[in-house]
Structure formats: structure tokens, C-alpha cells
């Protein structure tokens, strides 16, 4: 299978890339801004099946032709896209400046939307597009001070997932979103120092790997909470 994973230089994206790369029949295309981390990741695969694109998706997707060309260099058809790249700015709502709000909106909503649209004619039959959301963006879940912008943009990508699931129903494309609970990664450690999450990145990646491969046989247009506690 041909898999694209964004935000693959560290955390959940990196571990999910490694999980897919364990199967030598897979080819994983890892995308993130840190070329040096991606290069190291690519070299770490015994199966030599991780290639990478060093890109700030928020910039590259302003005119996506070059990115699409680079994807096509790696493979013609995309079987799985995992929109995972993320940043978390955690602060009181009235302290956010416009650039920070734009960064969060682009990273979590506009870039995954544009990447999906850019690839829409490159997906194989029965391709699975998995959007990584958060319990913070899951309807009816607990809300926390300082998380308003993050929760709102995670809600937006979840909503898009439901809409695309419906728009492409019966057309050989499957869209689902995973609303993750807390996972011990750099993002969580920076925003909530000392918080002890029930899962580490490798453990969460194990589930995402299984779901991205199989979940579209069971679900389409769904937003699934993946959390044992609150959040
Ligand atoms: N950790 C949690 O508790 C938790 C809970 C719920 C949901 N999530 C979601 O899970 C996903 C992964 O989070 P994580 O905890 O693994 O975070 P992380 O360790 O901080 O990793 C984030 C990844 O996104 C990449 N990235 C950020 N901005 C980018 C951009 N503009 N273009 C390309 N790549 C970009 C980063 O790489 P570079 O810096 O190299 O670009 C990095 O590889 C995120 O969507 C996050 O919101 C996490």
C-alpha cells in the first residue's frame, strides 16, 4: 500500500510511519518541516520504504502543484492519507493574536482540506482518508480553558470528515476522523507539563495503523472518540 502521513517527524505521526514501514509491501511518504528528522526516520527503516518531503504544508499548499509532483514521484496512487500534522497553542482566548489563530486554523483545518483536495484524483479505489482530530473537538466532550481555538479547529476537521464521507459515499473513497484523547508526546508535554497520559505515541500509533488499514470496512464519515478517560 502507498501511505502518506503528515506530521511524521515526531510523536504520533513518526510512530505511525514506523508501524506502516514494518511491512515491506508498504511505501510510506512522510511529510513535515524538519528535513533532518525525516531523513533520520527514513534511514531507520530496515525495509527502506520510507521516503519523505520536507515541507511546511501551510506554505506548500498555497500553490500545491509542486507538492503534487513530489507525491507523484513517490507513487501514482495513494491508498491511505493520514492528516496528522499539528501544533498546539494553549492560552486564554483573549491573549491569542491573529497570526496564532491563523496558524492553528491553517495547520489543523485548511491544510488537511487542501491536501485532500489536491490528492482527490490520485486516490486509489477504496482509499481511506483519516483525519486526526481531538477529544477537544468532539461534540459534547468536556471543554477546557485555554483550548478554545484548538478545540474549534479540531471540530472543523471532524465536521469536514462527516461531510466528505457523505459527498463521496459510493464513489470508492472513505473518510473518517479519530478524536484522540491525551497521548504522551512533545505537543502534550509542552502544553501541559507534568500531565501523565494513559498512552504513549507508539501505543496510539498501533491503533491508528490498524484503523487506517481496516477502519473503512466498518466506518465512513464518522468521528470516533479514542479515549479511555477525560480528555
Ligand atoms: N498528543 C496528544 O495528546 C494529542 C491529543 C489529541 C490529538 N492530537 C493530535 O495528534 C496529532 C499529532 O500530535 P503529536 O502529539 O504527535 O504532536 P507532535 O509530537 O508535536 O508532532 C506534530 C507533528 O506535526 C508536524 N507539523 C506541525 N506543523 C506542520 C506544518 N505546518 N507542516 C508540516 N508538518 C507540520 C511536526 O513536524 P515539524 O515540526 O517537523 O514540521 C510534527 O511532526 C496532531 O494533529 C494533534 O493535534 C494529539
XYZ file of C-alpha atoms and ligand atoms in Angstrom:
279
model
C 0.000 0.000 0.000
C 1.010 3.612 -0.571
C 0.551 5.769 2.529
C 1.018 9.500 3.128
C 1.413 10.667 6.717
C 1.707 14.354 7.598
C 3.444 15.482 10.755
C 5.667 12.426 10.565
C 8.873 13.857 12.022
C 7.924 13.138 15.637
C 5.218 11.996 18.016
C 2.222 10.049 16.778
C 2.979 10.645 13.072
C 6.516 9.284 13.359
C 5.389 6.152 15.230
C 2.576 5.552 12.735
C 5.086 5.855 9.883
C 7.308 3.257 11.566
C 4.342 0.928 12.091
C 3.458 1.017 8.369
C 7.108 0.667 7.345
C 7.420 -2.651 9.194
C 5.510 -4.241 6.323
C 7.830 -4.263 3.339
C 4.941 -4.204 0.872
C 4.106 -0.672 2.090
C 5.637 2.549 0.854
C 5.263 5.467 3.279
C 5.652 9.090 2.276
C 6.364 11.145 5.394
C 5.791 14.910 5.396
C 6.916 17.537 7.930
C 9.053 20.681 8.188
C 12.111 19.110 9.844
C 14.111 17.560 6.995
C 16.831 16.293 9.317
C 14.346 14.363 11.468
C 12.647 12.941 8.365
C 15.977 11.910 6.883
C 16.839 10.052 10.100
C 13.408 8.405 10.110
C 13.785 7.327 6.506
C 17.208 5.781 7.193
C 15.844 3.918 10.224
C 13.618 1.688 8.108
C 15.112 -1.765 7.584
C 12.798 -2.183 4.587
C 13.987 1.047 3.007
C 10.368 2.003 2.350
C 10.061 5.480 3.876
C 10.531 8.452 1.595
C 9.875 11.998 2.666
C 9.003 15.522 1.677
C 10.371 18.365 3.768
C 7.591 20.946 3.644
C 5.638 23.413 5.684
C 2.210 22.328 4.484
C 0.695 25.711 5.279
C 3.107 27.271 2.755
C 3.316 24.454 0.170
C -0.434 24.192 -0.200
C -0.812 27.830 -1.216
C 0.143 26.582 -4.701
C 0.100 22.793 -4.416
C 1.365 21.799 -7.912
C 4.963 21.279 -6.715
C 3.838 19.164 -3.773
C 1.612 17.049 -6.032
C 4.561 16.498 -8.390
C 6.706 15.338 -5.476
C 3.985 12.957 -4.308
C 3.703 11.565 -7.859
C 7.449 10.984 -7.888
C 6.989 8.664 -4.909
C 3.888 6.873 -6.214
C 0.984 7.244 -8.616
C -1.864 6.170 -6.390
C -2.488 6.936 -2.724
C -4.185 4.207 -0.665
C -4.125 5.937 2.718
C -3.766 9.598 3.688
C -3.356 10.386 7.380
C -3.750 14.101 8.071
C -1.910 14.223 11.380
C 0.312 17.359 11.415
C -0.500 19.657 14.295
C 0.547 22.476 16.587
C -0.982 23.362 19.920
C -1.074 26.911 21.244
C -2.656 26.783 24.674
C -3.550 30.163 26.195
C -6.528 32.294 27.250
C -8.774 33.230 24.342
C -8.246 36.986 24.728
C -4.455 36.585 24.564
C -4.419 34.966 21.094
C -3.098 37.177 18.310
C -4.315 36.904 14.728
C -1.201 35.083 13.472
C -1.582 32.403 16.131
C -5.243 31.884 15.242
C -4.365 31.687 11.539
C -1.541 29.199 12.234
C -3.849 26.910 14.192
C -6.638 27.175 11.617
C -4.308 26.507 8.688
C -2.466 23.621 10.315
C -5.484 21.739 11.640
C -8.159 22.612 9.103
C -7.167 24.420 5.892
C -4.026 22.369 5.112
C -5.649 18.942 5.607
C -8.583 20.146 3.500
C -6.295 21.427 0.726
C -4.082 18.336 0.792
C -7.137 16.096 0.484
C -8.443 18.201 -2.396
C -5.030 18.234 -4.106
C -4.893 14.430 -3.968
C -8.542 13.773 -4.730
C -7.870 12.347 -8.225
C -4.793 10.447 -7.043
C -6.541 8.208 -4.545
C -6.917 4.537 -5.387
C -10.301 2.787 -5.303
C -11.359 2.337 -1.666
C -8.702 4.728 -0.359
C -9.022 5.752 3.295
C -8.508 9.338 4.416
C -8.012 9.561 8.177
C -8.137 12.955 9.824
C -6.584 13.139 13.265
C -8.821 15.219 15.495
C -9.012 15.503 19.257
C -11.450 14.864 22.095
C -11.304 18.644 22.467
C -13.088 18.901 19.116
C -15.550 16.081 19.777
C -19.124 17.253 20.115
C -20.383 17.164 23.691
C -16.972 16.417 25.246
C -15.554 18.385 28.188
C -14.070 21.778 27.321
C -11.009 23.302 28.933
C -9.806 26.898 29.398
C -7.008 27.817 27.020
C -8.105 25.237 24.445
C -10.806 27.222 22.628
C -9.003 27.730 19.313
C -7.535 24.214 19.208
C -10.889 22.625 20.049
C -12.691 24.728 17.446
C -10.345 23.831 14.583
C -10.336 20.157 15.576
C -14.139 20.331 15.484
C -13.941 21.823 11.996
C -11.849 18.984 10.552
C -14.178 16.466 12.195
C -17.158 18.180 10.573
C -15.420 18.183 7.176
C -14.808 14.450 7.577
C -18.524 13.801 8.047
C -19.398 15.968 5.042
C -16.865 14.324 2.718
C -17.915 10.872 3.894
C -21.385 11.724 2.660
C -20.296 13.514 -0.543
C -18.103 10.602 -1.679
C -20.314 7.761 -0.432
C -20.429 5.021 -3.054
C -17.576 6.615 -5.011
C -14.754 4.495 -3.621
C -13.367 6.973 -1.093
C -13.746 6.624 2.672
C -13.281 9.437 5.197
C -13.046 9.027 8.959
C -11.722 11.058 11.833
C -10.179 9.886 15.100
C -10.754 12.181 18.064
C -7.752 11.280 20.183
C -7.526 11.649 23.924
C -4.247 12.595 25.609
C -1.078 10.957 24.252
C 2.380 11.481 25.776
C 4.174 13.494 23.085
C 6.185 16.696 22.789
C 2.960 18.578 21.998
C 1.289 17.434 25.213
C 4.437 17.874 27.323
C 4.850 21.466 26.112
C 1.212 22.475 26.635
C 0.623 20.545 29.862
C 3.951 19.922 31.633
C 3.728 17.042 34.077
C 0.484 15.625 32.657
C 0.576 11.845 32.645
C -1.235 10.499 29.569
C -2.569 6.933 29.508
C -0.890 6.162 26.157
C 2.429 6.926 24.534
C 2.846 7.751 20.847
C 3.797 4.198 19.872
C 0.708 2.749 21.546
C -1.612 5.248 19.854
C 0.168 4.671 16.541
C -0.571 0.957 16.815
C -4.291 1.730 16.865
C -4.091 4.339 14.073
C -2.160 1.842 11.923
C -4.872 -0.782 12.354
C -7.681 1.715 11.843
C -6.190 3.329 8.725
C -5.781 -0.132 7.146
C -9.124 -1.601 8.178
C -11.467 1.051 9.566
C -13.054 1.956 6.241
C -14.591 -1.519 6.057
C -16.595 -0.631 9.164
C -16.982 3.160 9.153
C -17.389 6.055 6.742
C -17.952 9.723 7.523
C -17.524 9.028 11.227
C -15.763 10.844 14.038
C -14.661 8.276 16.602
C -13.539 9.119 20.128
C -10.330 7.266 21.041
C -10.005 7.880 24.739
C -10.304 5.921 27.966
C -10.535 8.934 30.248
C -11.165 12.671 30.225
C -9.781 14.147 27.989
N -0.622 14.372 21.903
C -1.908 14.466 22.242
O -2.278 14.410 23.433
C -2.950 14.639 21.189
C -4.293 14.524 21.567
C -5.270 14.687 20.604
C -4.923 14.922 19.286
N -3.605 15.050 18.956
C -3.295 15.351 17.557
O -2.420 14.354 17.061
C -1.605 14.901 16.023
C -0.144 14.606 16.300
O 0.209 15.245 17.528
P 1.517 14.888 18.383
O 1.085 14.904 19.790
O 2.208 13.707 17.805
O 2.355 16.224 18.152
P 3.918 16.491 17.888
O 4.744 15.449 18.544
O 4.130 17.922 18.247
O 4.020 16.310 16.308
C 3.395 17.202 15.435
C 3.889 16.945 14.033
O 3.299 17.887 13.131
C 4.320 18.436 12.285
N 3.894 19.755 11.798
C 3.448 20.805 12.530
N 3.166 21.843 11.723
C 3.419 21.438 10.441
C 3.327 22.063 9.174
N 2.912 23.329 9.042
N 3.669 21.363 8.063
C 4.100 20.081 8.183
N 4.204 19.432 9.366
C 3.878 20.103 10.477
C 5.551 18.443 13.211
O 6.758 18.381 12.483
P 7.732 19.588 12.124
O 7.845 20.432 13.353
O 8.968 18.884 11.704
O 7.028 20.246 10.994
C 5.391 17.104 13.911
O 5.909 16.058 13.109
C -1.939 16.395 15.976
O -2.879 16.658 14.980
C -2.558 16.643 17.343
O -3.408 17.768 17.354
C -2.624 14.896 19.867
